[in-house]
Amino acid sequence: MFYLGLCAAVLAGGLYLDRSSAKTAPPREISALHEDLARERASSDVLEVARWAIASHDHDGLPFLVIDKSHARLFAFDESGRLRAHGPVLLGAGFGDTPAAPATPAGRFVADTWLSGQSDAIVWVHAGVTVSLYAAPSPASPGRAQQRLASGRVEDKRISDGSLHVASDFYREHLAPLHGRASVAYVLPEARPVREVFALAGREPQLAAQSFNPIPLTRRLS
């Protein structure tokens, strides 16, 4: 009995170690990430959060997005953490990271496949707060969406009620496969340091949304 128990303990320990090691990204993945983001001139905050998500396996092996509000850019990564696409994004007109329209809240959000299936948007949720992403133009998109997306000015992209909007071609080619599927979205803060919003050294991120009363961001622009 003792021998069997010892074997079980060793096997359990081995499984635990294997699982832990599986959640540590190999150096080549991190190196590839640095090269990809440097080539696309991503901000240091995008690199820091993407690197943390991959190294800690926080994205749980799912496709994920990093939305850089300060520069109105979106970066899409596949399940392995490789950068697959990037482009401009329309954001909330309000400045700040709290879940109150018309600001786009900061934090880590997980796709709600049911809500996404009920709309023409990809919907991510955390603690009752939703962030929706649409292909523009759409009935939910702000006016002159295509012109704003083509503008080189970040200010021109701060126009929505808090929802996200990308060019229809970009959505169709790179993001449509995420509709109705599990994925993760990391929305970077603009009013607070990244390290105050995400616990980058730990497994579970600390979300800005936890400090405020959740307000759903599902209303459409009139």
Short mmCIF file of C-alpha atoms in Angstrom, two decimals:
data_model
loop_
_atom_site.label_atom_id
_atom_site.label_comp_id
_atom_site.label_asym_id
_atom_site.label_seq_id
_atom_site.Cartn_x
_atom_site.Cartn_y
_atom_site.Cartn_z
CA MET A 1 0.00 0.00 0.00
CA PHE A 2 2.81 2.36 0.90
CA TYR A 3 4.52 1.59 -2.43
CA LEU A 4 1.33 2.22 -4.36
CA GLY A 5 0.75 5.45 -2.49
CA LEU A 6 4.31 6.57 -3.15
CA CYS A 7 3.94 5.79 -6.86
CA ALA A 8 0.69 7.74 -6.98
CA ALA A 9 2.34 10.70 -5.27
CA VAL A 10 5.28 10.63 -7.68
CA LEU A 11 2.97 10.39 -10.67
CA ALA A 12 0.82 13.22 -9.36
CA GLY A 13 3.93 15.30 -8.76
CA GLY A 14 5.14 14.54 -12.26
CA LEU A 15 1.83 15.56 -13.77
CA TYR A 16 1.89 18.77 -11.78
CA LEU A 17 5.42 19.59 -12.92
CA ASP A 18 4.56 18.80 -16.53
CA ARG A 19 1.54 21.07 -16.33
CA SER A 20 3.59 23.87 -14.80
CA SER A 21 6.33 23.57 -17.39
CA ALA A 22 3.72 23.59 -20.17
CA LYS A 23 2.67 27.01 -18.97
CA THR A 24 6.10 28.52 -19.46
CA ALA A 25 6.66 29.86 -22.96
CA PRO A 26 9.94 28.78 -24.56
CA PRO A 27 12.49 31.56 -25.19
CA ARG A 28 12.03 31.27 -28.97
CA GLU A 29 8.37 32.30 -28.66
CA ILE A 30 9.29 35.37 -26.63
CA SER A 31 12.08 36.20 -29.07
CA ALA A 32 9.67 35.93 -32.01
CA LEU A 33 7.21 38.17 -30.18
CA HIS A 34 9.86 40.86 -29.68
CA GLU A 35 10.79 40.72 -33.36
CA ASP A 36 7.19 40.86 -34.56
CA LEU A 37 6.20 43.79 -32.36
CA ALA A 38 9.42 45.71 -32.99
CA ARG A 39 8.83 45.39 -36.73
CA GLU A 40 5.33 46.83 -36.34
CA ARG A 41 6.50 49.57 -33.96
CA ALA A 42 4.19 48.48 -31.18
CA SER A 43 4.33 50.40 -27.91
CA SER A 44 6.28 49.12 -24.91
CA ASP A 45 2.98 48.48 -23.10
CA VAL A 46 1.76 46.20 -25.89
CA LEU A 47 5.01 44.26 -25.73
CA GLU A 48 4.91 44.00 -21.95
CA VAL A 49 1.34 42.70 -21.74
CA ALA A 50 1.68 40.34 -24.72
CA ARG A 51 4.94 38.96 -23.34
CA TRP A 52 3.34 38.41 -19.93
CA ALA A 53 0.27 36.76 -21.43
CA ILE A 54 2.43 34.32 -23.38
CA ALA A 55 5.10 33.67 -20.73
CA SER A 56 2.51 33.02 -17.99
CA HIS A 57 0.09 31.31 -20.38
CA ASP A 58 -2.55 33.74 -19.14
CA HIS A 59 -4.34 33.51 -22.50
CA ASP A 60 -4.94 29.80 -21.76
CA GLY A 61 -3.89 28.72 -25.24
CA LEU A 62 -6.61 30.84 -26.85
CA PRO A 63 -6.35 33.48 -29.57
CA PHE A 64 -6.05 36.90 -27.98
CA LEU A 65 -6.08 40.59 -28.79
CA VAL A 66 -4.20 43.48 -27.25
CA ILE A 67 -5.92 46.83 -27.71
CA ASP A 68 -3.66 49.85 -27.29
CA LYS A 69 -6.03 52.70 -26.51
CA SER A 70 -3.31 55.34 -26.34
CA HIS A 71 -2.37 54.70 -29.96
CA ALA A 72 -5.76 53.40 -31.21
CA ARG A 73 -4.23 50.15 -32.45
CA LEU A 74 -5.28 46.52 -32.21
CA PHE A 75 -2.93 43.52 -32.27
CA ALA A 76 -4.27 40.01 -32.93
CA PHE A 77 -2.37 36.91 -31.81
CA ASP A 78 -3.04 33.25 -32.51
CA GLU A 79 -3.22 30.40 -30.00
CA SER A 80 0.56 30.05 -29.89
CA GLY A 81 1.12 33.75 -29.27
CA ARG A 82 2.32 34.69 -32.74
CA LEU A 83 1.26 38.09 -34.04
CA ARG A 84 -1.10 37.54 -36.97
CA ALA A 85 -2.47 41.00 -37.68
CA HIS A 86 -2.59 44.58 -36.48
CA GLY A 87 -4.55 47.64 -37.48
CA PRO A 88 -6.31 50.81 -36.37
CA VAL A 89 -9.37 50.65 -34.13
CA LEU A 90 -12.08 53.13 -33.20
CA LEU A 91 -12.51 53.53 -29.44
CA GLY A 92 -14.64 55.22 -26.83
CA ALA A 93 -14.85 58.99 -27.04
CA GLY A 94 -14.27 59.32 -23.30
CA PHE A 95 -10.82 59.27 -21.72
CA GLY A 96 -10.33 56.80 -18.90
CA ASP A 97 -10.33 53.15 -17.95
CA THR A 98 -13.52 52.77 -15.91
CA PRO A 99 -16.55 50.89 -17.25
CA ALA A 100 -18.66 53.98 -17.87
CA ALA A 101 -19.70 55.03 -21.37
CA PRO A 102 -18.35 56.59 -23.48
CA ALA A 103 -14.98 55.28 -22.24
CA THR A 104 -13.57 51.92 -23.29
CA PRO A 105 -12.77 50.06 -20.05
CA ALA A 106 -9.33 48.58 -19.45
CA GLY A 107 -8.69 45.04 -18.29
CA ARG A 108 -8.76 41.40 -19.25
CA PHE A 109 -11.96 40.20 -20.92
CA VAL A 110 -13.02 36.73 -22.02
CA ALA A 111 -15.26 36.12 -25.03
CA ASP A 112 -18.90 35.34 -24.29
CA THR A 113 -19.80 33.01 -27.13
CA TRP A 114 -23.53 33.20 -26.40
CA LEU A 115 -23.67 37.01 -26.47
CA SER A 116 -21.49 37.05 -29.59
CA GLY A 117 -23.84 34.59 -31.25
CA GLN A 118 -26.79 36.89 -30.56
CA SER A 119 -25.22 39.90 -32.27
CA ASP A 120 -23.00 40.87 -35.17
CA ALA A 121 -20.16 41.71 -32.78
CA ILE A 122 -17.51 39.78 -30.88
CA VAL A 123 -18.36 40.32 -27.22
CA TRP A 124 -15.90 39.96 -24.36
CA VAL A 125 -17.00 40.07 -20.72
CA HIS A 126 -15.59 40.54 -17.24
CA ALA A 127 -17.60 41.01 -14.05
CA GLY A 128 -20.69 42.20 -15.90
CA VAL A 129 -18.76 44.65 -18.10
CA THR A 130 -18.85 43.97 -21.82
CA VAL A 131 -16.61 45.16 -24.62
CA SER A 132 -17.95 44.64 -28.15
CA LEU A 133 -16.03 44.73 -31.42
CA TYR A 134 -17.77 45.45 -34.75
CA ALA A 135 -16.80 45.48 -38.39
CA ALA A 136 -17.19 49.02 -39.72
CA PRO A 137 -19.33 50.29 -41.22
CA SER A 138 -22.22 48.71 -39.36
CA PRO A 139 -25.43 49.99 -37.73
CA ALA A 140 -23.43 50.25 -34.49
CA SER A 141 -20.51 52.16 -35.99
CA PRO A 142 -20.03 55.91 -35.49
CA GLY A 143 -20.30 58.25 -38.44
CA ARG A 144 -17.51 58.40 -41.01
CA ALA A 145 -16.00 55.26 -39.51
CA GLN A 146 -13.96 54.36 -42.58
CA GLN A 147 -12.50 57.84 -42.90
CA ARG A 148 -11.65 57.91 -39.21
CA LEU A 149 -9.93 54.52 -39.40
CA ALA A 150 -7.83 55.77 -42.31
CA SER A 151 -6.81 58.93 -40.44
CA GLY A 152 -3.33 59.17 -38.95
CA ARG A 153 -4.65 61.07 -35.94
CA VAL A 154 -5.49 59.14 -32.78
CA GLU A 155 -8.03 61.84 -31.88
CA ASP A 156 -10.10 60.97 -34.95
CA LYS A 157 -10.50 57.42 -33.67
CA ARG A 158 -11.93 58.43 -30.28
CA ILE A 159 -15.56 58.53 -31.29
CA SER A 160 -17.58 55.51 -30.10
CA ASP A 161 -19.74 54.81 -27.06
CA GLY A 162 -17.01 52.55 -25.68
CA SER A 163 -17.31 49.77 -28.24
CA LEU A 164 -14.54 48.86 -30.68
CA HIS A 165 -14.71 49.14 -34.47
CA VAL A 166 -12.26 47.94 -37.14
CA ALA A 167 -12.31 48.05 -40.93
CA SER A 168 -14.62 45.45 -42.45
CA ASP A 169 -11.83 43.96 -44.61
CA PHE A 170 -9.58 43.60 -41.57
CA TYR A 171 -12.40 42.04 -39.57
CA ARG A 172 -13.34 39.60 -42.30
CA GLU A 173 -9.76 38.45 -42.90
CA HIS A 174 -8.41 38.31 -39.36
CA LEU A 175 -11.14 38.52 -36.71
CA ALA A 176 -14.27 36.89 -38.12
CA PRO A 177 -12.99 33.41 -37.17
CA LEU A 178 -13.15 34.52 -33.52
CA HIS A 179 -16.89 35.19 -33.69
CA GLY A 180 -18.59 32.62 -31.51
CA ARG A 181 -15.26 31.17 -30.35
CA ALA A 182 -13.34 31.43 -27.09
CA SER A 183 -10.73 34.18 -27.02
CA VAL A 184 -9.23 36.78 -24.69
CA ALA A 185 -8.98 40.56 -25.07
CA TYR A 186 -6.51 42.69 -23.14
CA VAL A 187 -7.52 46.35 -23.24
CA LEU A 188 -4.60 48.50 -22.12
CA PRO A 189 -5.22 51.42 -19.76
CA GLU A 190 -4.57 55.02 -20.69
CA ALA A 191 -5.11 56.77 -17.35
CA ARG A 192 -3.24 54.31 -15.14
CA PRO A 193 0.06 52.41 -15.46
CA VAL A 194 -0.23 48.97 -17.03
CA ARG A 195 1.21 47.35 -13.91
CA GLU A 196 -1.63 48.78 -11.81
CA VAL A 197 -4.23 47.18 -14.07
CA PHE A 198 -2.57 43.82 -14.73
CA ALA A 199 -0.60 41.90 -12.11
CA LEU A 200 2.09 41.09 -14.63
CA ALA A 201 4.11 38.97 -12.23
CA GLY A 202 1.18 36.78 -11.23
CA ARG A 203 -1.25 34.38 -12.84
CA GLU A 204 -4.42 36.37 -12.27
CA PRO A 205 -4.60 39.94 -13.58
CA GLN A 206 -5.99 42.66 -11.37
CA LEU A 207 -8.64 44.38 -13.44
CA ALA A 208 -9.57 48.02 -13.43
CA ALA A 209 -13.20 46.90 -13.61
CA GLN A 210 -12.96 45.38 -10.14
CA SER A 211 -12.63 48.83 -8.60
CA PHE A 212 -15.85 50.18 -10.06
CA ASN A 213 -19.52 49.31 -10.39
CA PRO A 214 -19.86 47.33 -13.63
CA ILE A 215 -21.86 49.07 -16.36
CA PRO A 216 -22.60 47.05 -19.52
CA LEU A 217 -21.33 48.70 -22.69
CA THR A 218 -23.77 47.17 -25.12
CA ARG A 219 -25.80 50.18 -26.23
CA ARG A 220 -25.51 51.23 -29.85
CA LEU A 221 -24.98 54.67 -31.25
CA SER A 222 -28.10 56.32 -32.54
#
